[in-house]
mmCIF file with all atom_site columns, C-alpha atoms in Angstrom:
data_model
loop_
_atom_site.group_PDB
_atom_site.id
_atom_site.type_symbol
_atom_site.label_atom_id
_atom_site.label_alt_id
_atom_site.label_comp_id
_atom_site.label_asym_id
_atom_site.label_entity_id
_atom_site.label_seq_id
_atom_site.pdbx_PDB_ins_code
_atom_site.Cartn_x
_atom_site.Cartn_y
_atom_site.Cartn_z
_atom_site.occupancy
_atom_site.B_iso_or_equiv
_atom_site.pdbx_formal_charge
_atom_site.auth_seq_id
_atom_site.auth_comp_id
_atom_site.auth_asym_id
_atom_site.auth_atom_id
_atom_site.pdbx_PDB_model_num
ATOM 1   C CA . MET L 1 1   ? 179.835 68.504 100.771 1.00 54.00 ? 1   MET L CA 1
ATOM 2   C CA . ASN L 1 2   ? 176.478 67.378 100.629 1.00 69.00 ? 2   ASN L CA 1
ATOM 3   C CA . SER L 1 3   ? 177.060 63.462 101.712 1.00 70.00 ? 3   SER L CA 1
ATOM 4   C CA . LEU L 1 4   ? 175.619 61.664 104.879 1.00 76.00 ? 4   LEU L CA 1
ATOM 5   C CA . SER L 1 5   ? 178.570 59.772 104.988 1.00 79.00 ? 5   SER L CA 1
ATOM 6   C CA . SER L 1 6   ? 180.186 62.839 106.171 1.00 83.00 ? 6   SER L CA 1
ATOM 7   C CA . LEU L 1 7   ? 178.163 62.701 109.356 1.00 89.00 ? 7   LEU L CA 1
ATOM 8   C CA . GLU L 1 8   ? 179.610 59.233 110.515 1.00 93.00 ? 8   GLU L CA 1
ATOM 9   C CA . GLY L 1 9   ? 179.797 59.345 114.126 1.00 94.00 ? 9   GLY L CA 1
ATOM 10  C CA . ALA L 1 10  ? 178.926 63.289 114.451 1.00 97.00 ? 10  ALA L CA 1
ATOM 11  C CA . TYR L 1 11  ? 176.630 64.841 117.023 1.00 98.00 ? 11  TYR L CA 1
ATOM 12  C CA . ALA L 1 12  ? 173.475 66.177 115.733 1.00 98.00 ? 12  ALA L CA 1
ATOM 13  C CA . VAL L 1 13  ? 172.746 69.478 117.404 1.00 98.00 ? 13  VAL L CA 1
ATOM 14  C CA . LEU L 1 14  ? 168.875 70.003 118.072 1.00 98.00 ? 14  LEU L CA 1
ATOM 15  C CA . GLY L 1 15  ? 168.187 73.382 119.617 1.00 95.00 ? 15  GLY L CA 1
ATOM 16  C CA . GLY L 1 16  ? 164.965 75.125 120.917 1.00 92.00 ? 16  GLY L CA 1
ATOM 17  C CA . SER L 1 17  ? 163.208 76.485 123.897 1.00 93.00 ? 17  SER L CA 1
ATOM 18  C CA . PHE L 1 18  ? 161.893 72.958 124.850 1.00 96.00 ? 18  PHE L CA 1
ATOM 19  C CA . ASP L 1 19  ? 158.920 74.971 126.328 1.00 96.00 ? 19  ASP L CA 1
ATOM 20  C CA . PRO L 1 20  ? 157.911 72.040 127.098 1.00 97.00 ? 20  PRO L CA 1
ATOM 21  C CA . ILE L 1 21  ? 159.608 68.903 125.397 1.00 98.00 ? 21  ILE L CA 1
ATOM 22  C CA . HIS L 1 22  ? 157.112 66.479 123.723 1.00 98.00 ? 22  HIS L CA 1
ATOM 23  C CA . ASN L 1 23  ? 156.633 63.430 121.804 1.00 97.00 ? 23  ASN L CA 1
ATOM 24  C CA . GLY L 1 24  ? 157.691 65.132 118.872 1.00 97.00 ? 24  GLY L CA 1
ATOM 25  C CA . HIS L 1 25  ? 160.968 66.357 119.762 1.00 98.00 ? 25  HIS L CA 1
ATOM 26  C CA . LEU L 1 26  ? 161.724 62.731 121.023 1.00 98.00 ? 26  LEU L CA 1
ATOM 27  C CA . GLY L 1 27  ? 160.154 60.950 117.717 1.00 97.00 ? 27  GLY L CA 1
ATOM 28  C CA . LEU L 1 28  ? 162.417 63.751 115.621 1.00 98.00 ? 28  LEU L CA 1
ATOM 29  C CA . ALA L 1 29  ? 165.532 62.527 117.457 1.00 98.00 ? 29  ALA L CA 1
ATOM 30  C CA . ARG L 1 30  ? 164.957 58.844 117.175 1.00 98.00 ? 30  ARG L CA 1
ATOM 31  C CA . GLN L 1 31  ? 163.862 59.316 113.027 1.00 98.00 ? 31  GLN L CA 1
ATOM 32  C CA . ILE L 1 32  ? 167.503 61.202 113.105 1.00 98.00 ? 32  ILE L CA 1
ATOM 33  C CA . LEU L 1 33  ? 169.356 58.191 114.357 1.00 97.00 ? 33  LEU L CA 1
ATOM 34  C CA . GLU L 1 34  ? 167.434 55.954 112.113 1.00 97.00 ? 34  GLU L CA 1
ATOM 35  C CA . LEU L 1 35  ? 167.983 58.184 108.795 1.00 96.00 ? 35  LEU L CA 1
ATOM 36  C CA . SER L 1 36  ? 171.523 59.415 109.111 1.00 96.00 ? 36  SER L CA 1
ATOM 37  C CA . PRO L 1 37  ? 174.759 57.876 110.473 1.00 96.00 ? 37  PRO L CA 1
ATOM 38  C CA . VAL L 1 38  ? 175.221 60.533 113.300 1.00 97.00 ? 38  VAL L CA 1
ATOM 39  C CA . ALA L 1 39  ? 176.167 59.145 116.766 1.00 97.00 ? 39  ALA L CA 1
ATOM 40  C CA . LYS L 1 40  ? 174.313 61.134 119.078 1.00 98.00 ? 40  LYS L CA 1
ATOM 41  C CA . VAL L 1 41  ? 171.173 63.724 119.189 1.00 98.00 ? 41  VAL L CA 1
ATOM 42  C CA . VAL L 1 42  ? 172.172 66.738 121.224 1.00 98.00 ? 42  VAL L CA 1
ATOM 43  C CA . PHE L 1 43  ? 169.375 68.425 122.756 1.00 98.00 ? 43  PHE L CA 1
ATOM 44  C CA . MET L 1 44  ? 170.569 72.062 123.249 1.00 96.00 ? 44  MET L CA 1
ATOM 45  C CA . PRO L 1 45  ? 167.828 74.119 124.985 1.00 94.00 ? 45  PRO L CA 1
ATOM 46  C CA . ASN L 1 46  ? 168.642 77.827 124.950 1.00 90.00 ? 46  ASN L CA 1
ATOM 47  C CA . HIS L 1 47  ? 168.243 80.115 127.687 1.00 83.00 ? 47  HIS L CA 1
ATOM 48  C CA . LYS L 1 48  ? 166.925 83.137 125.327 1.00 69.00 ? 48  LYS L CA 1
ATOM 49  C CA . HIS L 1 49  ? 165.307 83.030 122.048 1.00 61.00 ? 49  HIS L CA 1
ATOM 50  C CA . ARG L 1 50  ? 166.674 85.218 119.511 1.00 57.00 ? 50  ARG L CA 1
ATOM 51  C CA . PHE L 1 51  ? 162.779 85.177 117.576 1.00 54.00 ? 51  PHE L CA 1
ATOM 52  C CA . LYS L 1 52  ? 160.853 84.984 120.717 1.00 55.00 ? 52  LYS L CA 1
ATOM 53  C CA . PRO L 1 53  ? 162.759 86.352 123.839 1.00 51.00 ? 53  PRO L CA 1
ATOM 54  C CA . SER L 1 54  ? 159.591 87.314 126.037 1.00 55.00 ? 54  SER L CA 1
ATOM 55  C CA . GLU L 1 55  ? 157.422 84.032 125.113 1.00 67.00 ? 55  GLU L CA 1
ATOM 56  C CA . LEU L 1 56  ? 158.921 81.337 127.039 1.00 76.00 ? 56  LEU L CA 1
ATOM 57  C CA . ARG L 1 57  ? 156.904 79.983 130.332 1.00 87.00 ? 57  ARG L CA 1
ATOM 58  C CA . LEU L 1 58  ? 159.163 78.169 131.854 1.00 92.00 ? 58  LEU L CA 1
ATOM 59  C CA . SER L 1 59  ? 162.522 78.790 133.422 1.00 91.00 ? 59  SER L CA 1
ATOM 60  C CA . PHE L 1 60  ? 165.865 77.357 131.795 1.00 92.00 ? 60  PHE L CA 1
ATOM 61  C CA . THR L 1 61  ? 166.341 75.208 135.041 1.00 94.00 ? 61  THR L CA 1
ATOM 62  C CA . GLU L 1 62  ? 162.798 73.659 135.057 1.00 95.00 ? 62  GLU L CA 1
ATOM 63  C CA . ARG L 1 63  ? 163.195 73.188 131.245 1.00 96.00 ? 63  ARG L CA 1
ATOM 64  C CA . CYS L 1 64  ? 166.571 71.202 131.288 1.00 96.00 ? 64  CYS L CA 1
ATOM 65  C CA . LYS L 1 65  ? 164.937 69.471 134.274 1.00 96.00 ? 65  LYS L CA 1
ATOM 66  C CA . ASN L 1 66  ? 162.176 68.205 132.019 1.00 97.00 ? 66  ASN L CA 1
ATOM 67  C CA . ILE L 1 67  ? 164.391 67.242 129.315 1.00 98.00 ? 67  ILE L CA 1
ATOM 68  C CA . ARG L 1 68  ? 167.026 65.176 131.409 1.00 97.00 ? 68  ARG L CA 1
ATOM 69  C CA . LEU L 1 69  ? 163.769 63.130 132.530 1.00 97.00 ? 69  LEU L CA 1
ATOM 70  C CA . ALA L 1 70  ? 162.419 62.847 128.853 1.00 98.00 ? 70  ALA L CA 1
ATOM 71  C CA . LEU L 1 71  ? 166.026 61.850 127.940 1.00 98.00 ? 71  LEU L CA 1
ATOM 72  C CA . LYS L 1 72  ? 166.613 58.858 130.486 1.00 96.00 ? 72  LYS L CA 1
ATOM 73  C CA . PRO L 1 73  ? 165.615 55.693 128.552 1.00 96.00 ? 73  PRO L CA 1
ATOM 74  C CA . TYR L 1 74  ? 167.642 56.905 125.352 1.00 97.00 ? 74  TYR L CA 1
ATOM 75  C CA . GLN L 1 75  ? 171.234 56.079 125.762 1.00 96.00 ? 75  GLN L CA 1
ATOM 76  C CA . ASN L 1 76  ? 172.131 58.102 122.231 1.00 98.00 ? 76  ASN L CA 1
ATOM 77  C CA . PHE L 1 77  ? 170.225 61.456 123.354 1.00 98.00 ? 77  PHE L CA 1
ATOM 78  C CA . GLU L 1 78  ? 172.233 63.850 125.197 1.00 98.00 ? 78  GLU L CA 1
ATOM 79  C CA . LEU L 1 79  ? 171.108 67.053 127.175 1.00 98.00 ? 79  LEU L CA 1
ATOM 80  C CA . TRP L 1 80  ? 173.998 69.670 126.848 1.00 97.00 ? 80  TRP L CA 1
ATOM 81  C CA . LEU L 1 81  ? 173.889 73.107 128.426 1.00 95.00 ? 81  LEU L CA 1
ATOM 82  C CA . GLU L 1 82  ? 176.028 75.027 126.090 1.00 92.00 ? 82  GLU L CA 1
ATOM 83  C CA . ASP L 1 83  ? 173.512 77.518 125.327 1.00 90.00 ? 83  ASP L CA 1
ATOM 84  C CA . SER L 1 84  ? 172.877 78.242 128.855 1.00 88.00 ? 84  SER L CA 1
ATOM 85  C CA . THR L 1 85  ? 174.574 81.591 128.911 1.00 82.00 ? 85  THR L CA 1
ATOM 86  C CA . GLY L 1 86  ? 175.142 82.475 125.246 1.00 77.00 ? 86  GLY L CA 1
ATOM 87  C CA . SER L 1 87  ? 173.907 84.845 122.976 1.00 83.00 ? 87  SER L CA 1
ATOM 88  C CA . GLY L 1 88  ? 171.206 82.893 121.386 1.00 84.00 ? 88  GLY L CA 1
ATOM 89  C CA . TYR L 1 89  ? 172.747 83.012 117.876 1.00 92.00 ? 89  TYR L CA 1
ATOM 90  C CA . THR L 1 90  ? 173.539 79.801 116.231 1.00 94.00 ? 90  THR L CA 1
ATOM 91  C CA . ALA L 1 91  ? 176.783 80.796 115.104 1.00 96.00 ? 91  ALA L CA 1
ATOM 92  C CA . ASP L 1 92  ? 178.206 81.621 118.273 1.00 94.00 ? 92  ASP L CA 1
ATOM 93  C CA . LEU L 1 93  ? 177.115 78.754 119.527 1.00 95.00 ? 93  LEU L CA 1
ATOM 94  C CA . MET L 1 94  ? 178.383 76.186 117.464 1.00 97.00 ? 94  MET L CA 1
ATOM 95  C CA . GLN L 1 95  ? 181.713 78.145 117.272 1.00 97.00 ? 95  GLN L CA 1
ATOM 96  C CA . ARG L 1 96  ? 181.791 77.460 120.690 1.00 95.00 ? 96  ARG L CA 1
ATOM 97  C CA . LEU L 1 97  ? 180.904 73.762 120.300 1.00 97.00 ? 97  LEU L CA 1
ATOM 98  C CA . PHE L 1 98  ? 184.010 73.429 117.818 1.00 97.00 ? 98  PHE L CA 1
ATOM 99  C CA . LEU L 1 99  ? 186.252 75.129 120.308 1.00 97.00 ? 99  LEU L CA 1
ATOM 100 C CA . LEU L 1 100 ? 185.364 72.790 123.341 1.00 95.00 ? 100 LEU L CA 1
ATOM 101 C CA . HIS L 1 101 ? 184.859 69.828 121.377 1.00 96.00 ? 101 HIS L CA 1
ATOM 102 C CA . PRO L 1 102 ? 187.451 69.749 118.520 1.00 96.00 ? 102 PRO L CA 1
ATOM 103 C CA . GLU L 1 103 ? 187.583 66.059 118.703 1.00 96.00 ? 103 GLU L CA 1
ATOM 104 C CA . LYS L 1 104 ? 183.861 65.829 117.582 1.00 96.00 ? 104 LYS L CA 1
ATOM 105 C CA . LYS L 1 105 ? 182.003 66.635 114.320 1.00 96.00 ? 105 LYS L CA 1
ATOM 106 C CA . PHE L 1 106 ? 178.960 68.249 114.688 1.00 97.00 ? 106 PHE L CA 1
ATOM 107 C CA . CYS L 1 107 ? 175.892 69.141 112.362 1.00 98.00 ? 107 CYS L CA 1
ATOM 108 C CA . PHE L 1 108 ? 172.921 71.372 113.028 1.00 98.00 ? 108 PHE L CA 1
ATOM 109 C CA . VAL L 1 109 ? 169.217 70.188 112.894 1.00 98.00 ? 109 VAL L CA 1
ATOM 110 C CA . ILE L 1 110 ? 167.126 72.788 110.912 1.00 97.00 ? 110 ILE L CA 1
ATOM 111 C CA . GLY L 1 111 ? 163.489 73.013 109.986 1.00 96.00 ? 111 GLY L CA 1
ATOM 112 C CA . SER L 1 112 ? 162.999 73.727 105.958 1.00 96.00 ? 112 SER L CA 1
ATOM 113 C CA . ASP L 1 113 ? 160.605 76.519 107.409 1.00 95.00 ? 113 ASP L CA 1
ATOM 114 C CA . ASN L 1 114 ? 163.633 78.583 108.480 1.00 95.00 ? 114 ASN L CA 1
ATOM 115 C CA . LEU L 1 115 ? 165.473 78.213 105.465 1.00 96.00 ? 115 LEU L CA 1
ATOM 116 C CA . SER L 1 116 ? 164.259 81.280 103.773 1.00 95.00 ? 116 SER L CA 1
ATOM 117 C CA . SER L 1 117 ? 165.308 83.329 106.106 1.00 96.00 ? 117 SER L CA 1
ATOM 118 C CA . LEU L 1 118 ? 168.823 81.556 106.796 1.00 97.00 ? 118 LEU L CA 1
ATOM 119 C CA . GLU L 1 119 ? 170.809 84.141 104.730 1.00 97.00 ? 119 GLU L CA 1
ATOM 120 C CA . GLN L 1 120 ? 169.659 86.764 107.449 1.00 96.00 ? 120 GLN L CA 1
ATOM 121 C CA . TRP L 1 121 ? 170.891 84.659 110.466 1.00 96.00 ? 121 TRP L CA 1
ATOM 122 C CA . HIS L 1 122 ? 174.178 86.415 112.328 1.00 96.00 ? 122 HIS L CA 1
ATOM 123 C CA . ASN L 1 123 ? 177.243 85.430 110.838 1.00 97.00 ? 123 ASN L CA 1
ATOM 124 C CA . TYR L 1 124 ? 175.353 83.750 107.831 1.00 98.00 ? 124 TYR L CA 1
ATOM 125 C CA . PRO L 1 125 ? 178.889 83.492 105.973 1.00 98.00 ? 125 PRO L CA 1
ATOM 126 C CA . TRP L 1 126 ? 180.307 81.772 109.177 1.00 98.00 ? 126 TRP L CA 1
ATOM 127 C CA . LEU L 1 127 ? 177.440 78.989 109.390 1.00 98.00 ? 127 LEU L CA 1
ATOM 128 C CA . ARG L 1 128 ? 177.474 78.641 105.432 1.00 97.00 ? 128 ARG L CA 1
ATOM 129 C CA . ASP L 1 129 ? 181.327 78.102 105.181 1.00 96.00 ? 129 ASP L CA 1
ATOM 130 C CA . ASN L 1 130 ? 181.380 76.052 108.721 1.00 97.00 ? 130 ASN L CA 1
ATOM 131 C CA . LEU L 1 131 ? 178.260 74.087 109.297 1.00 97.00 ? 131 LEU L CA 1
ATOM 132 C CA . PHE L 1 132 ? 176.550 70.781 107.841 1.00 97.00 ? 132 PHE L CA 1
ATOM 133 C CA . PHE L 1 133 ? 172.902 71.176 108.023 1.00 97.00 ? 133 PHE L CA 1
ATOM 134 C CA . LEU L 1 134 ? 170.303 68.219 108.413 1.00 97.00 ? 134 LEU L CA 1
ATOM 135 C CA . ILE L 1 135 ? 167.029 69.603 107.106 1.00 97.00 ? 135 ILE L CA 1
ATOM 136 C CA . ILE L 1 136 ? 163.654 68.973 108.042 1.00 97.00 ? 136 ILE L CA 1
ATOM 137 C CA . PRO L 1 137 ? 161.308 68.763 105.687 1.00 95.00 ? 137 PRO L CA 1
ATOM 138 C CA . ARG L 1 138 ? 157.866 71.203 107.084 1.00 92.00 ? 138 ARG L CA 1
ATOM 139 C CA . PRO L 1 139 ? 154.576 70.419 105.570 1.00 89.00 ? 139 PRO L CA 1
ATOM 140 C CA . GLY L 1 140 ? 153.921 73.606 103.045 1.00 89.00 ? 140 GLY L CA 1
ATOM 141 C CA . ALA L 1 141 ? 157.332 75.292 103.260 1.00 91.00 ? 141 ALA L CA 1
ATOM 142 C CA . GLU L 1 142 ? 159.357 74.577 100.324 1.00 88.00 ? 142 GLU L CA 1
ATOM 143 C CA . LEU L 1 143 ? 163.251 74.141 99.929  1.00 94.00 ? 143 LEU L CA 1
ATOM 144 C CA . PRO L 1 144 ? 164.887 77.481 98.684  1.00 95.00 ? 144 PRO L CA 1
ATOM 145 C CA . HIS L 1 145 ? 167.395 76.238 96.083  1.00 95.00 ? 145 HIS L CA 1
ATOM 146 C CA . ALA L 1 146 ? 169.452 79.615 95.991  1.00 95.00 ? 146 ALA L CA 1
ATOM 147 C CA . VAL L 1 147 ? 170.009 78.696 100.003 1.00 96.00 ? 147 VAL L CA 1
ATOM 148 C CA . LEU L 1 148 ? 170.844 74.980 99.601  1.00 96.00 ? 148 LEU L CA 1
ATOM 149 C CA . SER L 1 149 ? 173.231 75.790 96.651  1.00 96.00 ? 149 SER L CA 1
ATOM 150 C CA . GLN L 1 150 ? 175.142 77.602 99.321  1.00 96.00 ? 150 GLN L CA 1
ATOM 151 C CA . ILE L 1 151 ? 175.410 75.031 102.342 1.00 97.00 ? 151 ILE L CA 1
ATOM 152 C CA . GLN L 1 152 ? 176.295 71.790 103.240 1.00 96.00 ? 152 GLN L CA 1
ATOM 153 C CA . HIS L 1 153 ? 173.027 70.036 103.878 1.00 96.00 ? 153 HIS L CA 1
ATOM 154 C CA . GLN L 1 154 ? 171.145 66.672 103.239 1.00 95.00 ? 154 GLN L CA 1
ATOM 155 C CA . VAL L 1 155 ? 167.521 66.661 103.682 1.00 96.00 ? 155 VAL L CA 1
ATOM 156 C CA . LEU L 1 156 ? 166.013 63.945 105.794 1.00 96.00 ? 156 LEU L CA 1
ATOM 157 C CA . LYS L 1 157 ? 162.647 62.049 104.627 1.00 94.00 ? 157 LYS L CA 1
ATOM 158 C CA . THR L 1 158 ? 161.176 62.093 108.073 1.00 96.00 ? 158 THR L CA 1
ATOM 159 C CA . ALA L 1 159 ? 157.868 61.628 108.841 1.00 94.00 ? 159 ALA L CA 1
ATOM 160 C CA . PRO L 1 160 ? 155.676 64.326 110.121 1.00 89.00 ? 160 PRO L CA 1
ATOM 161 C CA . ILE L 1 161 ? 154.868 64.632 113.680 1.00 89.00 ? 161 ILE L CA 1
ATOM 162 C CA . ASP L 1 162 ? 151.537 66.775 114.376 1.00 90.00 ? 162 ASP L CA 1
ATOM 163 C CA . VAL L 1 163 ? 152.370 67.914 118.286 1.00 95.00 ? 163 VAL L CA 1
ATOM 164 C CA . SER L 1 164 ? 153.794 71.291 119.167 1.00 95.00 ? 164 SER L CA 1
ATOM 165 C CA . SER L 1 165 ? 154.696 72.924 122.380 1.00 95.00 ? 165 SER L CA 1
ATOM 166 C CA . THR L 1 166 ? 152.244 75.601 121.617 1.00 94.00 ? 166 THR L CA 1
ATOM 167 C CA . GLN L 1 167 ? 149.749 73.163 121.332 1.00 97.00 ? 167 GLN L CA 1
ATOM 168 C CA . ILE L 1 168 ? 150.452 71.614 124.636 1.00 97.00 ? 168 ILE L CA 1
ATOM 169 C CA . ARG L 1 169 ? 150.454 74.722 126.556 1.00 96.00 ? 169 ARG L CA 1
ATOM 170 C CA . ARG L 1 170 ? 147.331 75.815 125.086 1.00 96.00 ? 170 ARG L CA 1
ATOM 171 C CA . LEU L 1 171 ? 145.692 72.347 126.082 1.00 97.00 ? 171 LEU L CA 1
ATOM 172 C CA . ILE L 1 172 ? 146.951 73.024 130.093 1.00 97.00 ? 172 ILE L CA 1
ATOM 173 C CA . ARG L 1 173 ? 145.686 76.522 129.899 1.00 95.00 ? 173 ARG L CA 1
ATOM 174 C CA . GLU L 1 174 ? 142.143 75.433 129.159 1.00 95.00 ? 174 GLU L CA 1
ATOM 175 C CA . GLY L 1 175 ? 142.418 72.522 131.561 1.00 95.00 ? 175 GLY L CA 1
ATOM 176 C CA . GLU L 1 176 ? 142.941 69.675 129.032 1.00 97.00 ? 176 GLU L CA 1
ATOM 177 C CA . SER L 1 177 ? 144.792 66.773 129.287 1.00 97.00 ? 177 SER L CA 1
ATOM 178 C CA . ILE L 1 178 ? 148.100 66.337 127.382 1.00 98.00 ? 178 ILE L CA 1
ATOM 179 C CA . LYS L 1 179 ? 148.063 62.389 127.619 1.00 97.00 ? 179 LYS L CA 1
ATOM 180 C CA . GLY L 1 180 ? 149.914 61.350 124.862 1.00 97.00 ? 180 GLY L CA 1
ATOM 181 C CA . LEU L 1 181 ? 151.708 64.640 123.699 1.00 98.00 ? 181 LEU L CA 1
ATOM 182 C CA . VAL L 1 182 ? 154.575 64.379 126.104 1.00 98.00 ? 182 VAL L CA 1
ATOM 183 C CA . PRO L 1 183 ? 156.234 61.274 128.033 1.00 97.00 ? 183 PRO L CA 1
ATOM 184 C CA . ALA L 1 184 ? 153.658 59.558 130.536 1.00 96.00 ? 184 ALA L CA 1
ATOM 185 C CA . GLU L 1 185 ? 156.279 60.001 133.276 1.00 95.00 ? 185 GLU L CA 1
ATOM 186 C CA . LEU L 1 186 ? 156.239 63.745 132.559 1.00 97.00 ? 186 LEU L CA 1
ATOM 187 C CA . GLU L 1 187 ? 152.688 64.501 132.000 1.00 97.00 ? 187 GLU L CA 1
ATOM 188 C CA . HIS L 1 188 ? 151.926 65.252 135.839 1.00 97.00 ? 188 HIS L CA 1
ATOM 189 C CA . VAL L 1 189 ? 154.909 67.425 136.171 1.00 96.00 ? 189 VAL L CA 1
ATOM 190 C CA . ILE L 1 190 ? 154.529 69.687 132.812 1.00 97.00 ? 190 ILE L CA 1
ATOM 191 C CA . THR L 1 191 ? 150.675 70.081 133.663 1.00 97.00 ? 191 THR L CA 1
ATOM 192 C CA . ALA L 1 192 ? 151.545 71.157 137.368 1.00 96.00 ? 192 ALA L CA 1
ATOM 193 C CA . SER L 1 193 ? 154.369 73.455 136.054 1.00 95.00 ? 193 SER L CA 1
ATOM 194 C CA . TYR L 1 194 ? 152.598 75.124 133.380 1.00 95.00 ? 194 TYR L CA 1
ATOM 195 C CA . ARG L 1 195 ? 149.281 75.500 135.511 1.00 95.00 ? 195 ARG L CA 1
ATOM 196 C CA . ARG L 1 196 ? 151.405 77.206 138.098 1.00 93.00 ? 196 ARG L CA 1
ATOM 197 C CA . PHE L 1 197 ? 152.552 79.731 135.669 1.00 92.00 ? 197 PHE L CA 1
ATOM 198 C CA . TYR L 1 198 ? 149.286 80.298 134.150 1.00 89.00 ? 198 TYR L CA 1
ATOM 199 C CA . GLU L 1 199 ? 147.915 81.095 137.734 1.00 87.00 ? 199 GLU L CA 1
ATOM 200 C CA . GLN L 1 200 ? 150.506 83.211 138.369 1.00 82.00 ? 200 GLN L CA 1
ATOM 201 C CA . LYS L 1 201 ? 149.627 85.750 135.555 1.00 74.00 ? 201 LYS L CA 1
ATOM 202 C CA . ARG L 1 202 ? 145.861 85.808 136.566 1.00 68.00 ? 202 ARG L CA 1
#
């Protein structure tokens, strides 16, 4: 089943550390709504990251506060906290969502740069058999046909957005402005939070 029509009314799960949330995340979510029939984009911050557990700067509570503020203008974007105490594994998270919300359809947003390692993800057989993937093309990342042939998926023709949390943290650490990279109403809050973090690390 690789048809977008099967996602009519579905909830697209956009996971990540959101350390911090930025205009790239919001722009991607807008494109997902424009290019697919999903009803909502669910921002799902992880309490711990399986691939970079020691790199988080802000606490889960602080990151959620920023996400909540950033999503205020968007009625079809929602913040869910189901990954606040989870294992950090996508399969565990999605199994929990299926159990908690049996009346809803879900799909999972994944960058094409993560597809090459998808078969090594925890409980890949369950992901392969039960989850629909919305694939976001990443510059320079090929689409591995061996993986695509196994999973339910659609590739969305999204426009690249050149902004990252790493870039924002670097600018703040170096005392530079992040204007235009995060929602205007969050610029001061995010800058102050990360400056406090870096000052404590000195």
